[in-house]
mmCIF file of C-alpha atoms and ligand atoms in Angstrom:
data_model
loop_
_atom_site.group_PDB
_atom_site.id
_atom_site.type_symbol
_atom_site.label_atom_id
_atom_site.label_comp_id
_atom_site.label_asym_id
_atom_site.label_seq_id
_atom_site.Cartn_x
_atom_site.Cartn_y
_atom_site.Cartn_z
ATOM 1 C CA MET A 1 -13.283 -27.371 -32.326
ATOM 2 C CA LYS A 2 -14.438 -28.822 -29.114
ATOM 3 C CA LYS A 3 -15.543 -32.476 -28.818
ATOM 4 C CA ARG A 4 -19.182 -33.161 -29.175
ATOM 5 C CA VAL A 5 -20.761 -35.315 -26.506
ATOM 6 C CA TYR A 6 -24.366 -36.716 -26.601
ATOM 7 C CA SER A 7 -26.292 -39.039 -24.113
ATOM 8 C CA GLY A 8 -30.037 -39.719 -23.573
ATOM 9 C CA ILE A 9 -32.382 -41.178 -20.726
ATOM 10 C CA ARG A 10 -35.734 -42.895 -21.684
ATOM 11 C CA ALA A 11 -38.927 -41.273 -20.338
ATOM 12 C CA THR A 12 -40.082 -44.650 -18.611
ATOM 13 C CA GLY A 13 -39.973 -43.504 -14.939
ATOM 14 C CA ARG A 14 -38.238 -41.196 -12.603
ATOM 15 C CA LEU A 15 -34.157 -41.268 -12.454
ATOM 16 C CA HIS A 16 -32.785 -43.579 -10.175
ATOM 17 C CA LEU A 17 -29.381 -44.526 -8.661
ATOM 18 C CA GLY A 18 -28.318 -46.421 -11.696
ATOM 19 C CA ASN A 19 -29.017 -43.527 -14.304
ATOM 20 C CA TYR A 20 -27.466 -41.057 -11.889
ATOM 21 C CA MET A 21 -24.169 -43.059 -11.441
ATOM 22 C CA GLY A 22 -23.697 -44.490 -15.045
ATOM 23 C CA ALA A 23 -24.957 -41.563 -17.020
ATOM 24 C CA VAL A 24 -25.684 -38.363 -15.166
ATOM 25 C CA LYS A 25 -22.397 -38.232 -13.418
ATOM 26 C CA GLY A 26 -20.432 -38.389 -16.867
ATOM 27 C CA MET A 27 -22.853 -35.840 -18.140
ATOM 28 C CA LEU A 28 -21.864 -33.424 -15.300
ATOM 29 C CA GLU A 29 -18.199 -33.760 -15.784
ATOM 30 C CA LEU A 30 -18.413 -33.359 -19.547
ATOM 31 C CA GLN A 31 -20.622 -30.451 -19.747
ATOM 32 C CA ASP A 32 -17.734 -28.261 -18.138
ATOM 33 C CA LYS A 33 -15.476 -29.278 -20.997
ATOM 34 C CA TYR A 34 -17.275 -30.083 -24.373
ATOM 35 C CA ASP A 35 -20.103 -29.189 -26.252
ATOM 36 C CA CYS A 36 -22.978 -31.449 -25.017
ATOM 37 C CA VAL A 37 -26.390 -32.478 -25.982
ATOM 38 C CA PHE A 38 -28.198 -34.328 -23.194
ATOM 39 C CA SER A 39 -31.577 -35.719 -24.371
ATOM 40 C CA VAL A 40 -35.068 -37.160 -23.109
ATOM 41 C CA VAL A 41 -35.219 -40.070 -25.677
ATOM 42 C CA ASP A 42 -38.859 -40.187 -26.102
ATOM 43 C CA LEU A 43 -38.798 -42.296 -29.202
ATOM 44 C CA HIS A 44 -36.957 -45.046 -27.564
ATOM 45 C CA THR A 45 -39.669 -45.051 -24.643
ATOM 46 C CA ILE A 46 -42.363 -45.703 -27.086
ATOM 47 C CA THR A 47 -40.668 -49.251 -27.962
ATOM 48 C CA VAL A 48 -42.105 -50.968 -24.980
ATOM 49 C CA PRO A 49 -45.706 -50.812 -23.762
ATOM 50 C CA TYR A 50 -46.464 -47.099 -22.468
ATOM 51 C CA GLU A 51 -49.457 -44.855 -21.670
ATOM 52 C CA PRO A 52 -49.792 -41.908 -24.243
ATOM 53 C CA ASP A 53 -51.842 -39.883 -21.714
ATOM 54 C CA THR A 54 -48.908 -39.467 -19.208
ATOM 55 C CA LEU A 55 -45.877 -39.645 -21.715
ATOM 56 C CA GLY A 56 -45.891 -35.847 -21.570
ATOM 57 C CA VAL A 57 -45.430 -35.827 -17.884
ATOM 58 C CA SER A 58 -42.780 -38.456 -18.034
ATOM 59 C CA ILE A 59 -40.782 -36.418 -20.457
ATOM 60 C CA ARG A 60 -41.180 -33.363 -18.285
ATOM 61 C CA ASN A 61 -39.949 -35.270 -15.281
ATOM 62 C CA ILE A 62 -36.597 -36.411 -16.841
ATOM 63 C CA VAL A 63 -36.076 -32.669 -17.868
ATOM 64 C CA LEU A 64 -36.766 -31.738 -14.141
ATOM 65 C CA ASP A 65 -34.434 -34.346 -13.109
ATOM 66 C CA TYR A 66 -31.610 -33.433 -15.174
ATOM 67 C CA LEU A 67 -31.935 -29.948 -14.169
ATOM 68 C CA ALA A 68 -31.872 -30.773 -10.514
ATOM 69 C CA ALA A 69 -28.958 -33.218 -10.913
ATOM 70 C CA GLY A 70 -27.054 -30.248 -12.105
ATOM 71 C CA LEU A 71 -27.150 -30.053 -15.924
ATOM 72 C CA ASP A 72 -26.738 -26.490 -16.727
ATOM 73 C CA PRO A 73 -28.631 -25.047 -19.811
ATOM 74 C CA LYS A 74 -25.911 -22.401 -19.898
ATOM 75 C CA LYS A 75 -23.368 -25.285 -20.345
ATOM 76 C CA CYS A 76 -25.383 -27.940 -22.644
ATOM 77 C CA LEU A 77 -28.182 -28.259 -24.747
ATOM 78 C CA LEU A 78 -31.219 -30.111 -23.210
ATOM 79 C CA GLU A 79 -33.045 -32.181 -26.157
ATOM 80 C CA ILE A 80 -36.331 -33.772 -26.271
ATOM 81 C CA GLN A 81 -35.804 -36.195 -29.108
ATOM 82 C CA SER A 82 -38.877 -36.193 -30.884
ATOM 83 C CA ARG A 83 -38.770 -32.401 -31.222
ATOM 84 C CA VAL A 84 -35.775 -32.923 -33.603
ATOM 85 C CA PRO A 85 -37.270 -34.896 -36.557
ATOM 86 C CA GLN A 86 -33.943 -35.278 -38.077
ATOM 87 C CA HIS A 87 -33.193 -38.321 -35.758
ATOM 88 C CA THR A 88 -35.656 -40.549 -37.599
ATOM 89 C CA GLU A 89 -34.434 -39.273 -40.877
ATOM 90 C CA LEU A 90 -30.982 -40.101 -40.167
ATOM 91 C CA ALA A 91 -31.794 -43.410 -38.682
ATOM 92 C CA TYR A 92 -33.803 -44.349 -41.645
ATOM 93 C CA LEU A 93 -30.658 -43.564 -43.972
ATOM 94 C CA LEU A 94 -28.416 -45.305 -41.603
ATOM 95 C CA SER A 95 -30.735 -48.619 -41.601
ATOM 96 C CA THR A 96 -30.002 -48.769 -45.386
ATOM 97 C CA ILE A 97 -26.412 -49.772 -44.778
ATOM 98 C CA TYR A 98 -26.783 -52.191 -41.845
ATOM 99 C CA PRO A 99 -27.627 -55.886 -41.815
ATOM 100 C CA VAL A 100 -30.704 -57.048 -40.074
ATOM 101 C CA SER A 101 -29.140 -60.311 -38.575
ATOM 102 C CA ARG A 102 -26.777 -58.377 -36.458
ATOM 103 C CA LEU A 103 -29.658 -56.337 -34.800
ATOM 104 C CA GLU A 104 -31.405 -59.571 -34.192
ATOM 105 C CA ASP A 105 -28.271 -61.095 -32.439
ATOM 106 C CA LEU A 106 -28.162 -58.161 -29.963
ATOM 107 C CA PRO A 107 -28.341 -59.159 -26.340
ATOM 108 C CA THR A 108 -30.445 -56.107 -25.574
ATOM 109 C CA TYR A 109 -32.945 -57.126 -28.300
ATOM 110 C CA LYS A 110 -33.116 -60.626 -27.029
ATOM 111 C CA ASP A 111 -33.724 -59.298 -23.438
ATOM 112 C CA LYS A 112 -36.523 -56.959 -24.407
ATOM 113 C CA LYS A 113 -38.313 -59.911 -26.520
ATOM 114 C CA ALA A 114 -38.203 -62.049 -23.499
ATOM 115 C CA GLN A 115 -39.623 -59.109 -21.149
ATOM 116 C CA TYR A 116 -42.515 -58.154 -23.598
ATOM 117 C CA PRO A 117 -43.117 -61.227 -25.556
ATOM 118 C CA LYS A 118 -46.377 -59.961 -26.912
ATOM 119 C CA TYR A 119 -44.707 -56.483 -27.823
ATOM 120 C CA VAL A 120 -42.069 -57.387 -30.156
ATOM 121 C CA ASN A 121 -41.991 -54.378 -32.713
ATOM 122 C CA MET A 122 -39.877 -52.973 -35.468
ATOM 123 C CA GLY A 123 -38.957 -50.098 -33.166
ATOM 124 C CA LEU A 124 -37.301 -52.608 -30.803
ATOM 125 C CA LEU A 125 -35.203 -54.002 -33.175
ATOM 126 C CA TYR A 126 -34.337 -50.578 -34.685
ATOM 127 C CA TYR A 127 -33.398 -49.339 -31.334
ATOM 128 C CA PRO A 128 -29.523 -49.345 -31.814
ATOM 129 C CA VAL A 129 -29.984 -47.864 -35.271
ATOM 130 C CA LEU A 130 -31.877 -45.026 -33.828
ATOM 131 C CA MET A 131 -29.376 -44.617 -31.192
ATOM 132 C CA ALA A 132 -26.645 -44.544 -33.520
ATOM 133 C CA ALA A 133 -28.636 -41.874 -35.368
ATOM 134 C CA ASP A 134 -28.797 -40.026 -32.083
ATOM 135 C CA VAL A 135 -25.165 -39.607 -31.483
ATOM 136 C CA LEU A 136 -23.938 -39.321 -35.026
ATOM 137 C CA LEU A 137 -26.555 -36.582 -35.855
ATOM 138 C CA TYR A 138 -24.458 -34.214 -33.680
ATOM 139 C CA LYS A 139 -21.217 -35.777 -34.579
ATOM 140 C CA GLY A 140 -20.859 -37.091 -31.239
ATOM 141 C CA GLU A 141 -17.436 -38.328 -30.000
ATOM 142 C CA LEU A 142 -17.989 -39.293 -26.354
ATOM 143 C CA VAL A 143 -21.154 -40.917 -24.855
ATOM 144 C CA PRO A 144 -21.562 -40.979 -21.084
ATOM 145 C CA VAL A 145 -23.757 -44.336 -20.726
ATOM 146 C CA GLY A 146 -23.718 -47.350 -18.426
ATOM 147 C CA ILE A 147 -21.980 -50.527 -19.158
ATOM 148 C CA ASP A 148 -25.336 -52.082 -20.413
ATOM 149 C CA GLN A 149 -25.023 -49.769 -23.426
ATOM 150 C CA LYS A 150 -21.824 -51.077 -24.641
ATOM 151 C CA PRO A 151 -23.275 -53.497 -27.430
ATOM 152 C CA HIS A 152 -25.148 -50.506 -28.851
ATOM 153 C CA LEU A 153 -21.899 -48.461 -28.830
ATOM 154 C CA GLU A 154 -20.159 -51.083 -30.942
ATOM 155 C CA VAL A 155 -23.156 -50.832 -33.446
ATOM 156 C CA MET A 156 -22.477 -47.223 -33.639
ATOM 157 C CA ARG A 157 -19.053 -47.253 -34.330
ATOM 158 C CA GLU A 158 -19.515 -50.052 -37.049
ATOM 159 C CA ILE A 159 -22.331 -47.892 -38.718
ATOM 160 C CA ALA A 160 -20.055 -44.718 -38.515
ATOM 161 C CA ARG A 161 -17.253 -46.903 -40.410
ATOM 162 C CA LYS A 162 -19.456 -48.206 -42.821
ATOM 163 C CA PHE A 163 -20.918 -44.980 -43.679
ATOM 164 C CA ASN A 164 -17.653 -43.343 -44.023
ATOM 165 C CA SER A 165 -16.199 -46.073 -46.205
ATOM 166 C CA MET A 166 -19.254 -46.044 -48.522
ATOM 167 C CA PHE A 167 -19.780 -42.252 -48.704
ATOM 168 C CA GLY A 168 -16.560 -40.618 -47.640
ATOM 169 C CA ASP A 169 -15.240 -39.227 -44.061
ATOM 170 C CA THR A 170 -18.502 -37.828 -42.231
ATOM 171 C CA PHE A 171 -18.728 -39.347 -38.701
ATOM 172 C CA PRO A 172 -16.285 -39.816 -35.728
ATOM 173 C CA GLU A 173 -16.410 -43.371 -34.056
ATOM 174 C CA PRO A 174 -17.818 -42.353 -30.747
ATOM 175 C CA VAL A 175 -16.480 -44.058 -27.593
ATOM 176 C CA ARG A 176 -18.337 -44.592 -24.219
ATOM 177 C CA PHE A 177 -17.452 -42.328 -21.474
ATOM 178 C CA LYS A 178 -16.997 -44.538 -18.316
ATOM 179 C CA THR A 179 -17.999 -43.493 -14.730
ATOM 180 C CA PRO A 180 -17.093 -45.543 -11.602
ATOM 181 C CA GLY A 181 -20.798 -46.452 -11.314
ATOM 182 C CA GLU A 182 -21.142 -47.797 -14.678
ATOM 183 C CA TYR A 183 -22.929 -50.716 -13.538
ATOM 184 C CA VAL A 184 -25.223 -50.272 -10.305
ATOM 185 C CA PRO A 185 -26.912 -53.502 -9.427
ATOM 186 C CA SER A 186 -30.595 -53.987 -8.689
ATOM 187 C CA LEU A 187 -31.924 -54.116 -4.958
ATOM 188 C CA SER A 188 -33.816 -57.378 -5.861
ATOM 189 C CA GLY A 189 -30.528 -59.364 -6.197
ATOM 190 C CA THR A 190 -30.614 -60.080 -9.895
ATOM 191 C CA GLY A 191 -29.587 -57.869 -12.864
ATOM 192 C CA LYS A 192 -29.132 -54.132 -12.944
ATOM 193 C CA MET A 193 -31.192 -51.469 -11.480
ATOM 194 C CA SER A 194 -33.760 -50.439 -13.692
ATOM 195 C CA LYS A 195 -36.758 -47.891 -13.958
ATOM 196 C CA SER A 196 -39.036 -50.602 -15.412
ATOM 197 C CA ILE A 197 -38.301 -53.185 -13.023
ATOM 198 C CA GLU A 198 -40.490 -52.730 -9.940
ATOM 199 C CA GLY A 199 -38.301 -53.439 -6.548
ATOM 200 C CA SER A 200 -34.952 -52.797 -8.260
ATOM 201 C CA PHE A 201 -34.427 -49.214 -7.838
ATOM 202 C CA ILE A 202 -33.854 -46.084 -5.535
ATOM 203 C CA ASN A 203 -35.077 -42.808 -6.991
ATOM 204 C CA LEU A 204 -33.212 -39.547 -6.820
ATOM 205 C CA THR A 205 -36.129 -37.840 -4.997
ATOM 206 C CA ASP A 206 -36.589 -40.726 -2.364
ATOM 207 C CA ASP A 207 -36.232 -39.474 1.225
ATOM 208 C CA LEU A 208 -34.495 -41.307 3.857
ATOM 209 C CA ALA A 209 -37.453 -43.339 5.240
ATOM 210 C CA THR A 210 -38.164 -44.503 1.567
ATOM 211 C CA ILE A 211 -34.521 -45.512 0.670
ATOM 212 C CA GLN A 212 -34.692 -47.405 4.198
ATOM 213 C CA LYS A 213 -37.751 -49.024 3.253
ATOM 214 C CA ARG A 214 -36.408 -50.051 -0.364
ATOM 215 C CA LEU A 215 -33.273 -51.430 1.263
ATOM 216 C CA ALA A 216 -35.040 -53.563 3.795
ATOM 217 C CA SER A 217 -36.570 -55.574 1.087
ATOM 218 C CA ALA A 218 -33.279 -56.292 -0.446
ATOM 219 C CA PRO A 219 -32.346 -60.059 0.079
ATOM 220 C CA THR A 220 -29.207 -60.954 2.092
ATOM 221 C CA ASP A 221 -28.147 -64.306 3.674
ATOM 222 C CA SER A 222 -28.299 -65.615 7.360
ATOM 223 C CA GLY A 223 -25.043 -63.806 8.167
ATOM 224 C CA GLU A 224 -23.287 -67.106 9.019
ATOM 225 C CA VAL A 225 -21.631 -67.415 5.673
ATOM 226 C CA GLY A 226 -18.054 -65.962 6.069
ATOM 227 C CA GLY A 227 -15.176 -66.174 3.641
ATOM 228 C CA ASP A 228 -15.060 -63.945 0.419
ATOM 229 C CA ILE A 229 -18.097 -61.650 -0.522
ATOM 230 C CA PRO A 230 -20.020 -63.487 -3.211
ATOM 231 C CA GLU A 231 -19.632 -62.248 -6.832
ATOM 232 C CA SER A 232 -23.435 -62.042 -7.494
ATOM 233 C CA GLY A 233 -26.695 -62.009 -5.633
ATOM 234 C CA GLY A 234 -28.195 -59.828 -2.977
ATOM 235 C CA VAL A 235 -25.124 -59.489 -0.566
ATOM 236 C CA ALA A 236 -22.838 -58.784 -3.438
ATOM 237 C CA ASN A 237 -25.128 -56.096 -4.792
ATOM 238 C CA LEU A 238 -25.412 -54.765 -1.162
ATOM 239 C CA PHE A 239 -21.520 -54.515 -1.192
ATOM 240 C CA SER A 240 -21.357 -52.980 -4.459
ATOM 241 C CA LEU A 241 -23.556 -50.122 -3.217
ATOM 242 C CA LEU A 242 -21.850 -49.830 -0.181
ATOM 243 C CA ARG A 243 -18.455 -49.186 -2.172
ATOM 244 C CA LEU A 244 -20.053 -46.714 -4.317
ATOM 245 C CA PHE A 245 -21.709 -44.614 -1.862
ATOM 246 C CA ALA A 246 -20.110 -45.157 1.690
ATOM 247 C CA GLY A 247 -16.500 -45.086 0.490
ATOM 248 C CA LYS A 248 -13.586 -47.715 1.071
ATOM 249 C CA GLU A 249 -13.299 -47.684 4.773
ATOM 250 C CA VAL A 250 -16.769 -48.439 5.525
ATOM 251 C CA TYR A 251 -16.709 -51.171 2.762
ATOM 252 C CA SER A 252 -13.633 -52.662 4.434
ATOM 253 C CA LYS A 253 -15.236 -52.730 7.858
ATOM 254 C CA PHE A 254 -18.227 -54.624 6.587
ATOM 255 C CA MET A 255 -16.195 -56.906 4.564
ATOM 256 C CA GLN A 256 -14.055 -57.829 7.455
ATOM 257 C CA ASP A 257 -17.497 -58.271 9.527
ATOM 258 C CA TYR A 258 -18.467 -60.628 6.830
ATOM 259 C CA LYS A 259 -15.226 -62.736 6.751
ATOM 260 C CA ASP A 260 -15.618 -63.181 10.583
ATOM 261 C CA LYS A 261 -19.261 -64.118 10.076
ATOM 262 C CA LYS A 262 -20.302 -61.124 12.546
ATOM 263 C CA ILE A 263 -21.995 -59.108 9.962
ATOM 264 C CA ARG A 264 -25.283 -57.506 10.669
ATOM 265 C CA TYR A 265 -27.157 -56.414 7.553
ATOM 266 C CA SER A 266 -29.399 -54.199 9.384
ATOM 267 C CA GLU A 267 -26.516 -52.351 10.449
ATOM 268 C CA LEU A 268 -25.114 -52.277 6.848
ATOM 269 C CA LYS A 269 -28.502 -51.222 5.321
ATOM 270 C CA GLU A 270 -28.588 -48.443 7.947
ATOM 271 C CA VAL A 271 -25.128 -47.166 7.247
ATOM 272 C CA LEU A 272 -25.915 -47.528 3.269
ATOM 273 C CA ALA A 273 -29.303 -45.652 3.618
ATOM 274 C CA ASN A 274 -27.481 -42.539 5.309
ATOM 275 C CA ALA A 275 -24.883 -42.439 2.693
ATOM 276 C CA ILE A 276 -27.216 -42.690 -0.207
ATOM 277 C CA PHE A 277 -29.531 -40.000 1.254
ATOM 278 C CA LYS A 278 -26.408 -37.829 1.870
ATOM 279 C CA GLU A 279 -25.787 -37.596 -1.764
ATOM 280 C CA LEU A 280 -29.351 -37.425 -2.785
ATOM 281 C CA LYS A 281 -30.564 -34.772 -0.415
ATOM 282 C CA PRO A 282 -29.622 -31.517 -2.324
ATOM 283 C CA PHE A 283 -31.264 -33.187 -5.471
ATOM 284 C CA ALA A 284 -34.656 -33.287 -3.989
ATOM 285 C CA GLU A 285 -34.186 -29.528 -2.983
ATOM 286 C CA LYS A 286 -33.340 -28.499 -6.152
ATOM 287 C CA ARG A 287 -35.884 -30.239 -7.937
ATOM 288 C CA LYS A 288 -38.682 -28.416 -5.992
ATOM 289 C CA GLU A 289 -37.410 -25.144 -7.302
ATOM 290 C CA PHE A 290 -37.346 -26.196 -10.858
ATOM 291 C CA GLU A 291 -40.884 -27.539 -10.308
ATOM 292 C CA ALA A 292 -42.028 -24.214 -9.245
ATOM 293 C CA ASN A 293 -40.484 -22.220 -12.112
ATOM 294 C CA THR A 294 -42.352 -23.475 -15.074
ATOM 295 C CA LYS A 295 -41.791 -20.459 -17.164
ATOM 296 C CA LEU A 296 -37.808 -21.073 -16.997
ATOM 297 C CA VAL A 297 -38.104 -24.874 -17.812
ATOM 298 C CA ASP A 298 -40.428 -24.074 -20.879
ATOM 299 C CA GLU A 299 -37.757 -21.548 -22.033
ATOM 300 C CA VAL A 300 -35.109 -23.962 -21.723
ATOM 301 C CA ILE A 301 -36.849 -26.598 -23.805
ATOM 302 C CA GLU A 302 -37.754 -24.230 -26.453
ATOM 303 C CA SER A 303 -34.480 -22.691 -26.886
ATOM 304 C CA SER A 304 -32.379 -25.919 -26.520
ATOM 305 C CA ASN A 305 -34.482 -27.622 -29.081
ATOM 306 C CA ASN A 306 -34.293 -24.834 -31.392
ATOM 307 C CA ALA A 307 -30.493 -25.063 -31.330
ATOM 308 C CA CYS A 308 -30.612 -28.786 -31.498
ATOM 309 C CA ARG A 309 -32.592 -28.576 -34.751
ATOM 310 C CA GLN A 310 -30.115 -26.390 -36.565
ATOM 311 C CA LEU A 311 -27.099 -28.306 -35.442
ATOM 312 C CA ALA A 312 -28.829 -31.583 -36.765
ATOM 313 C CA GLU A 313 -29.783 -29.930 -40.072
ATOM 314 C CA GLU A 314 -26.268 -29.023 -40.744
ATOM 315 C CA THR A 315 -25.231 -32.787 -40.549
ATOM 316 C CA MET A 316 -28.355 -33.832 -42.464
ATOM 317 C CA ARG A 317 -27.604 -31.432 -45.236
ATOM 318 C CA GLU A 318 -24.006 -33.090 -45.430
ATOM 319 C CA VAL A 319 -25.507 -36.688 -45.408
ATOM 320 C CA ARG A 320 -28.254 -36.064 -48.079
ATOM 321 C CA GLU A 321 -25.718 -34.814 -50.337
ATOM 322 C CA LYS A 322 -23.230 -37.443 -49.812
ATOM 323 C CA MET A 323 -25.731 -40.145 -50.142
ATOM 324 C CA GLY A 324 -26.989 -38.623 -53.757
ATOM 325 C CA LEU A 325 -30.371 -37.655 -52.279
HETATM 326 P P1 ADP B 1 -33.536 -47.770 -17.451
HETATM 327 O O1 ADP B 1 -32.951 -49.155 -17.811
HETATM 328 O O2 ADP B 1 -33.614 -47.488 -16.157
HETATM 329 O O3 ADP B 1 -34.946 -47.595 -18.057
HETATM 330 P P2 ADP B 1 -32.333 -46.312 -19.522
HETATM 331 O O4 ADP B 1 -32.365 -47.315 -20.520
HETATM 332 O O5 ADP B 1 -33.148 -45.112 -19.668
HETATM 333 O O6 ADP B 1 -32.472 -46.794 -18.097
HETATM 334 O O7 ADP B 1 -30.701 -45.711 -19.522
HETATM 335 C C1 ADP B 1 -30.364 -44.498 -19.239
HETATM 336 C C2 ADP B 1 -28.972 -44.315 -18.856
HETATM 337 O O8 ADP B 1 -28.834 -44.829 -17.651
HETATM 338 C C3 ADP B 1 -28.138 -45.204 -19.688
HETATM 339 O O9 ADP B 1 -26.705 -44.459 -20.192
HETATM 340 C C4 ADP B 1 -27.972 -46.278 -19.069
HETATM 341 O O10 ADP B 1 -26.592 -47.172 -19.569
HETATM 342 C C5 ADP B 1 -27.725 -45.927 -17.844
HETATM 343 N N1 ADP B 1 -28.226 -46.927 -16.573
HETATM 344 C C6 ADP B 1 -29.330 -47.406 -16.631
HETATM 345 N N2 ADP B 1 -29.631 -48.376 -15.563
HETATM 346 C C7 ADP B 1 -27.950 -48.388 -15.129
HETATM 347 C C8 ADP B 1 -27.485 -49.048 -14.031
HETATM 348 N N3 ADP B 1 -28.112 -49.982 -13.285
HETATM 349 N N4 ADP B 1 -26.299 -48.872 -13.810
HETATM 350 C C9 ADP B 1 -25.554 -47.815 -14.504
HETATM 351 N N5 ADP B 1 -26.151 -47.136 -15.336
HETATM 352 C C10 ADP B 1 -27.230 -47.413 -15.942
#
């Protein structure tokens, strides 16, 4: 039997370079080799403030972005998490074997609490348990996600181990599938690129002018610093992006310019904008085709989710029986 793969993206906005490099590139590689389910994790989306009226459009946008990026419904299943109710059933069952204190200590929970102090809900605390259920529901072994998800993978593995020891061998211990772009930094100079942080991202559908505009606002220094490239901050982030998109030679040239105190950030940003746009151009074109083909997209969603519910139910039958329910 082929290995199972699972990964998901929240419907909190359009896909950006971070999602693409850290998650989607891994998905593209794995869909050719394994049985994959790639999801729009809408139940995770609603743990932070959101608009119910536009959520449906946001979910559809992620599906369109997935298809435009090259996820092929002939090779993988495209799931919408809330249409497979077994996710929440399994999450509840798994929550009964996992301590609350471990969840309260997770950095991702603490970050979200700080970001939305008036919206600290049970779902937020529950997030890693639901994520464990997402992957274990399909007995996923490989999870293509960015490095920010590392703590959640650890929880997932602990839950799988605990379940197996209490109720008998049932789940694999999933591992993260890493890509070279597992951490794409924010354009703002601090933290990672994220959909929910304005000024941090470049979207996959951005045209060259928009990419140039976004990069223009990215902070730098005076260009007179010299020495080694700093480890963090705006300049470090621009160099990380340069290495990911423009390649080694271009990176080395600008690194030398930096050392020699003759770097011109306008030139670096111009080269970077062109390199990023080169990678994104086919994406925007393909997306337009899928936007126009509503029937095909509807069919993909319908048939994929039917297949997902069947797979999920197989696992749930086994889990309910083993837990004595
Ligand atoms: P966001 O934080 O932008 O809302 P999600 O939480 O929906 O993104 O994450 C979707 C996927 O994209 C996850 O696999 C996550 O690890 C990955 N990802 C998100 N941001 C980045 C980033 N800046 N660099 C690399 N991978 C990222």
